[in-house]
Tab-separated table of C-alpha atoms in Angstrom:
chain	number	residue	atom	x	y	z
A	101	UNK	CA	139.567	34.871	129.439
A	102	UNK	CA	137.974	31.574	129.602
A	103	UNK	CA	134.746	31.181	128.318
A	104	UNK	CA	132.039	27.978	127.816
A	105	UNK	CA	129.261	28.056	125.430
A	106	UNK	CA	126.558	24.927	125.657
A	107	UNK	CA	124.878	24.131	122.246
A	108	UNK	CA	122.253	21.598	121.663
A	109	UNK	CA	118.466	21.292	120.960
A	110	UNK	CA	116.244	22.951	123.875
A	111	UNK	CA	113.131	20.137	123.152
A	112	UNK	CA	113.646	16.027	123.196
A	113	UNK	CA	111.088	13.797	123.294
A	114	UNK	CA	110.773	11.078	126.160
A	115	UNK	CA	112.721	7.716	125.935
A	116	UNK	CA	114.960	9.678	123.685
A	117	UNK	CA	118.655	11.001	123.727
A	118	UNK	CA	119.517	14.588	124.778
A	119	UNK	CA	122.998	16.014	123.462
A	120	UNK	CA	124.686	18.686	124.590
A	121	UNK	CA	128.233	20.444	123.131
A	122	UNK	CA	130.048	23.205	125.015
A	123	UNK	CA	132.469	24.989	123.069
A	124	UNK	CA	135.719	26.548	124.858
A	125	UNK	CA	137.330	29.336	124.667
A	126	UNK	CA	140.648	30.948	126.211
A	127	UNK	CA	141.943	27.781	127.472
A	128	UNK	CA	142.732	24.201	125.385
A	129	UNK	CA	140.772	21.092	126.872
A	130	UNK	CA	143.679	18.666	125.986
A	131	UNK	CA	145.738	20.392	128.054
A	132	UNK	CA	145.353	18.081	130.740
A	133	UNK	CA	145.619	21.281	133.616
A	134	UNK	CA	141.308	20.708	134.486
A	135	UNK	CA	138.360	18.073	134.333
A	136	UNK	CA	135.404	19.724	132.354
A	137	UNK	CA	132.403	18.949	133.519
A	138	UNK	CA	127.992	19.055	132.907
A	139	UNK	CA	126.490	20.299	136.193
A	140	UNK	CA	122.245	20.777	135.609
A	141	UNK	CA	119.729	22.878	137.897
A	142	UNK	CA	116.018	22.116	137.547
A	143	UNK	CA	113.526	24.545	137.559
A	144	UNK	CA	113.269	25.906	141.012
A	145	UNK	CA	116.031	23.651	142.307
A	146	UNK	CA	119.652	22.806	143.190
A	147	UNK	CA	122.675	22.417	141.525
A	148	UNK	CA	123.258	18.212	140.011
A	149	UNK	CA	126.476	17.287	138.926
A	150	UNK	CA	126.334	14.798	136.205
A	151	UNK	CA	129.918	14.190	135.331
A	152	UNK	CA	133.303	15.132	134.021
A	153	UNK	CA	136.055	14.617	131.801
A	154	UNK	CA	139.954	15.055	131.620
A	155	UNK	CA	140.931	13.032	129.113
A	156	UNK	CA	139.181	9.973	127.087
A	157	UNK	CA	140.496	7.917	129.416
A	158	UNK	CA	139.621	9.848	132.643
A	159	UNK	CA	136.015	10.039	132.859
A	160	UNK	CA	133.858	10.045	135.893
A	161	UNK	CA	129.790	10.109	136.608
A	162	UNK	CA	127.429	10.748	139.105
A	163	UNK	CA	126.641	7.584	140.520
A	164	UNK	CA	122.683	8.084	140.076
A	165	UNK	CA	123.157	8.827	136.291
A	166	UNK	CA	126.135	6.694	135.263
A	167	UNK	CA	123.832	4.185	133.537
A	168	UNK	CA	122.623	6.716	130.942
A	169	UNK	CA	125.395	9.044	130.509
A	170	UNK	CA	128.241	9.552	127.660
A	171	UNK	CA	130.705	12.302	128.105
A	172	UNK	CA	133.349	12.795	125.406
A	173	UNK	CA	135.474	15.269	124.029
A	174	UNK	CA	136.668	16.146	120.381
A	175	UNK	CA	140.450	18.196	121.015
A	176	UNK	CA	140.226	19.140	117.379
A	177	UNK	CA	137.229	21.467	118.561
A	178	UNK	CA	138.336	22.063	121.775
A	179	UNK	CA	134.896	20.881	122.374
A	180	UNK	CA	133.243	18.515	125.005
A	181	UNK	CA	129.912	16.601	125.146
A	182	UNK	CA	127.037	15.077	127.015
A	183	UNK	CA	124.848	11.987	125.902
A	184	UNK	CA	121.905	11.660	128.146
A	185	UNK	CA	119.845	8.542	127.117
A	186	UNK	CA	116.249	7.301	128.064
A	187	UNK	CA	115.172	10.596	129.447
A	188	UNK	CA	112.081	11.593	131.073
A	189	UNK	CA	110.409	14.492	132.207
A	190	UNK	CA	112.570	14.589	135.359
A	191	UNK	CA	115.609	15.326	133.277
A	192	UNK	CA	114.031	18.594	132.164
A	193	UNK	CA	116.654	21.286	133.879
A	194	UNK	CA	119.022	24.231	132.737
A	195	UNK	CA	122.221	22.176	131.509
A	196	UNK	CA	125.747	24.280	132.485
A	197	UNK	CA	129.336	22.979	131.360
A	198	UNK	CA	131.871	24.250	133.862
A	199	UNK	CA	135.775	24.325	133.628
A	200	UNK	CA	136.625	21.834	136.672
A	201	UNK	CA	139.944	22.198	138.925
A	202	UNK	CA	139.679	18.755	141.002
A	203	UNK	CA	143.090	16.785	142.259
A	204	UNK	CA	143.714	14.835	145.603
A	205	UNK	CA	146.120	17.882	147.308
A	206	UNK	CA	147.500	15.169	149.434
A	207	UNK	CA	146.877	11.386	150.417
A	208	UNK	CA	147.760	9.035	153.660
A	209	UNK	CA	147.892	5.597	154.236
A	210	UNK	CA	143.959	5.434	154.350
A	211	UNK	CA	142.593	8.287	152.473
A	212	UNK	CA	143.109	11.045	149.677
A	213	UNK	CA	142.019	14.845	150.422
A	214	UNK	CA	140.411	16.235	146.975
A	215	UNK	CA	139.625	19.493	146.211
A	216	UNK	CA	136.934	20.414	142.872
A	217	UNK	CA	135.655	23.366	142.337
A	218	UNK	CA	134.122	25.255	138.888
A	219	UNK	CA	135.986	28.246	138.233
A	220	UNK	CA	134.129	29.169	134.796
A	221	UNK	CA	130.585	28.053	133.819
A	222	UNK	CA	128.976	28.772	130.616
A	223	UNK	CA	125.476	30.658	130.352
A	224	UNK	CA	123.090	27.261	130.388
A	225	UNK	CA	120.835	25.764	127.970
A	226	UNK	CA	117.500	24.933	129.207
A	227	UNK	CA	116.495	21.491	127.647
A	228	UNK	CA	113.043	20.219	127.829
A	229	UNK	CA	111.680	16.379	127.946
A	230	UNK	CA	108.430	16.554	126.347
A	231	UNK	CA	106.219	14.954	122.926
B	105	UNK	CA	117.395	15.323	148.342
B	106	UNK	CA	120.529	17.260	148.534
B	107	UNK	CA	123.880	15.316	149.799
B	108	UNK	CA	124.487	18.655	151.804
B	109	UNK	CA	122.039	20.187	154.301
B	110	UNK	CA	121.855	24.354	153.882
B	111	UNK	CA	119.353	26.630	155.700
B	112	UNK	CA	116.582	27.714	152.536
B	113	UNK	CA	116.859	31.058	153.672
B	114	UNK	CA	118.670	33.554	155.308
B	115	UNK	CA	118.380	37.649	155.827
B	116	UNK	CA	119.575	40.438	157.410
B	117	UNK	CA	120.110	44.377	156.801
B	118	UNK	CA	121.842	46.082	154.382
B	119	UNK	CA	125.546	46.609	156.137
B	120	UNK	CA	124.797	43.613	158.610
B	121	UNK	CA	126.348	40.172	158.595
B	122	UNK	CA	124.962	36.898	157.486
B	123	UNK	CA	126.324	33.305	157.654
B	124	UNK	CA	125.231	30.195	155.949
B	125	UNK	CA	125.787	27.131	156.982
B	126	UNK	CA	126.744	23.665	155.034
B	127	UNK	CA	126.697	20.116	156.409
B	128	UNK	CA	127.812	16.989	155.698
B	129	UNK	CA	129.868	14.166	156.511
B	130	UNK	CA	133.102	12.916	157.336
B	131	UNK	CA	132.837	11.022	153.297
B	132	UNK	CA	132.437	14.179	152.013
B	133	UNK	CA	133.277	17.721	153.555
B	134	UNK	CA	135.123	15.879	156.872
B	135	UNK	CA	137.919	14.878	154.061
B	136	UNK	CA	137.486	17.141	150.954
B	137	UNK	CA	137.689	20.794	150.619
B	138	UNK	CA	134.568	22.866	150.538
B	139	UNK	CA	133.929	25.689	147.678
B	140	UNK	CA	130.487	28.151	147.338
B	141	UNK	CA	129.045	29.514	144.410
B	142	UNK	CA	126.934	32.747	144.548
B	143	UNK	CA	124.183	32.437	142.219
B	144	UNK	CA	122.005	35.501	140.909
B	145	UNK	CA	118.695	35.582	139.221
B	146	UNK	CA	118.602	34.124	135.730
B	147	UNK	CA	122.447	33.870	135.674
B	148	UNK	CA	125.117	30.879	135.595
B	149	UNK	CA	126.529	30.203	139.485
B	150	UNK	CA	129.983	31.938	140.120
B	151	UNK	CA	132.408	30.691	141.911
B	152	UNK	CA	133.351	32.643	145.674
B	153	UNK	CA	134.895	30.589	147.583
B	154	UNK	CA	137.555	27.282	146.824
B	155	UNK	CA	139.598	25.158	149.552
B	156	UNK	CA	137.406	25.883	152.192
B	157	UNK	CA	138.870	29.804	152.626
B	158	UNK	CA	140.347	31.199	149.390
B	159	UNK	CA	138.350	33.458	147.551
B	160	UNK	CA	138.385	33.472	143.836
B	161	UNK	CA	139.759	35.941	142.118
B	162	UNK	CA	138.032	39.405	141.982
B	163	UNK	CA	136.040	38.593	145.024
B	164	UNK	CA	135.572	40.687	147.629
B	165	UNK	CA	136.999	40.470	151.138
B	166	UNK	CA	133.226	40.783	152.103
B	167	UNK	CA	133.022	36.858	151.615
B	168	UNK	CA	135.112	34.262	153.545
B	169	UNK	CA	134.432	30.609	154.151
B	170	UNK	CA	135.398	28.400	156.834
B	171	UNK	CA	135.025	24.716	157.441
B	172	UNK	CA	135.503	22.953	160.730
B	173	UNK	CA	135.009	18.667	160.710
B	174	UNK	CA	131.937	18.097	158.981
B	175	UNK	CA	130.467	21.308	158.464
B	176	UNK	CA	131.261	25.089	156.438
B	177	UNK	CA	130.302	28.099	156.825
B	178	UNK	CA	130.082	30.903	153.921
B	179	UNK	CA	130.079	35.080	155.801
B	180	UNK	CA	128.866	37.943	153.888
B	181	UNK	CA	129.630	41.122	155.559
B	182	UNK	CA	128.753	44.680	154.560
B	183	UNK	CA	125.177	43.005	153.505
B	184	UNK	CA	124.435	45.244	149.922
B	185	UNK	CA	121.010	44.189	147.771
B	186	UNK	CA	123.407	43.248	144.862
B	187	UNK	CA	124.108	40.307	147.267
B	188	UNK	CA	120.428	38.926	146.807
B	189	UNK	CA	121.080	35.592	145.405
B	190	UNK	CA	121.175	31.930	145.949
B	191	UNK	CA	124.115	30.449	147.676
B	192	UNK	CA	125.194	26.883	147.204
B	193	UNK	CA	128.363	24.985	148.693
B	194	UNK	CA	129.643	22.000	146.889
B	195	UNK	CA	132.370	19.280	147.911
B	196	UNK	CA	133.813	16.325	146.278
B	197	UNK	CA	132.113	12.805	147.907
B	198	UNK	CA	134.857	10.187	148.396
B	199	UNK	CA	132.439	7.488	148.776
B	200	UNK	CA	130.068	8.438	145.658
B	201	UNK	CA	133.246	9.736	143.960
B	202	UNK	CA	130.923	12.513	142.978
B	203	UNK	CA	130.757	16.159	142.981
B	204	UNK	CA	128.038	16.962	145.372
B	205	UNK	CA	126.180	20.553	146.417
B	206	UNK	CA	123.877	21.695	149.009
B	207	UNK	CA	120.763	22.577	148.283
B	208	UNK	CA	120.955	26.256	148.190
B	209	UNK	CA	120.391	29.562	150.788
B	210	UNK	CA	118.279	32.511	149.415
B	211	UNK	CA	119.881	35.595	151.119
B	212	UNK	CA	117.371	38.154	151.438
B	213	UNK	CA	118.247	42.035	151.876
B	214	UNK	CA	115.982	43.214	154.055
């Protein structure tokens, strides 16, 4: 059975850097079969994606957040990670990691039809932005 | 601001029907596949729905999704209370290349 499990402090102080690791269980990361990806949910509020990863060298971020995010992934520890820099208040949210099945089933001459979806989520870390 | 429009709420009767309904465009859910998450109080989403119809596995034949052009639809039948939860639908964007969800249904058991 696959199972996540986000780790990481639950307070950071503005301007500062929030890190998050999610540990993985019941399935190997460099396997190359799924994208794992950092989804967040605000207080109150909808799902965010923020990003995922395959391999080092097949990463991919929301658009809105690219500029401040870092994720990465250590094989050896069948572990994955999120660097959120410069955050603020607004970046205050519960913090999931998700096992990620995403691949273009088929393309034409103009466009590729993907499918993603998060089969397994871990149990969220709520992390705060406040001094 | 959600890149997917869903109703905030929806209710009905226990052992009544609901539907919920997600829209978008033709960058988003007019190309890619559509999948829904049920989401309970104080819990991690899970996963109903994937490739617009296909329930995941252990899911009841209670849920089904659809999707026709631009817009999906998630259908709870049987209505029970353990169904009270928030439902979201999610898509991949081809022009934010982005994962993007809706901004969540409450379904109420009345």
């Amino acid at each position: 059975q696959v199972q996540l499990q986000e780790s990481g402090p639950g307070l950071v102080k503005p301007s500062q850097t929030l890190s998050l690791t999610c540990t993985v269980s019941g399935d190997s990361i460099s396997s190359g079969s799924y994208y794992w990806s950092w989804i967040r949910q605000p207080a109150g509020g909808g799902l965010q994606w923020i990003g995922h990863i395959q391999t080092s060298e097949s990463v991919n971020y929301n658009p809105f957040l690219k500029s401040r995010v870092t994720i990465s992934s250590d094989t050896s520890k069948n572990q994955f990670s999120l660097r959120l820099s410069s955050v603020t208040a607004a970046d205050t949210a519960v913090y999931y990691c998700a096992r990620d099945s995403f691949w273009s089933k088929y393309c034409n001459t103009t466009s590729c039809y993907n499918t993603e979806y998060f089969q397994y989520w871990g149990q969220g870390t709520l992390v705060s932005v406040s001094s | 601001q959600s890149v997917l429009t869903q109703p905030p709420s929806v209710s009905a009767a226990p052992g009544q029907k609901v539907t919920i309904s997600c829209s978008g465009s033709s960058s988003n859910i007019g190309t890619n596949y559509v999948s829904w998450y049920q989401q309970l109080p104080r819990t991690a989403p899970k996963l109903l729905i994937y490739d617009n119809d296909k329930r995941f596995s252990g899911i009841p034949d209670r849920f089904s999704g659809s999707k026709s052009g631009s817009s999906a639809t998630l259908g709870i039948t049987g209505l029970q209370t353990g169904d009270e939860a928030d439902y979201y639908c999610g898509t991949w964007d081809s022009s934010l290349s982005a994962a993007v969800f809706g901004g969540g249904t409450k379904v109420t058991v009345l």
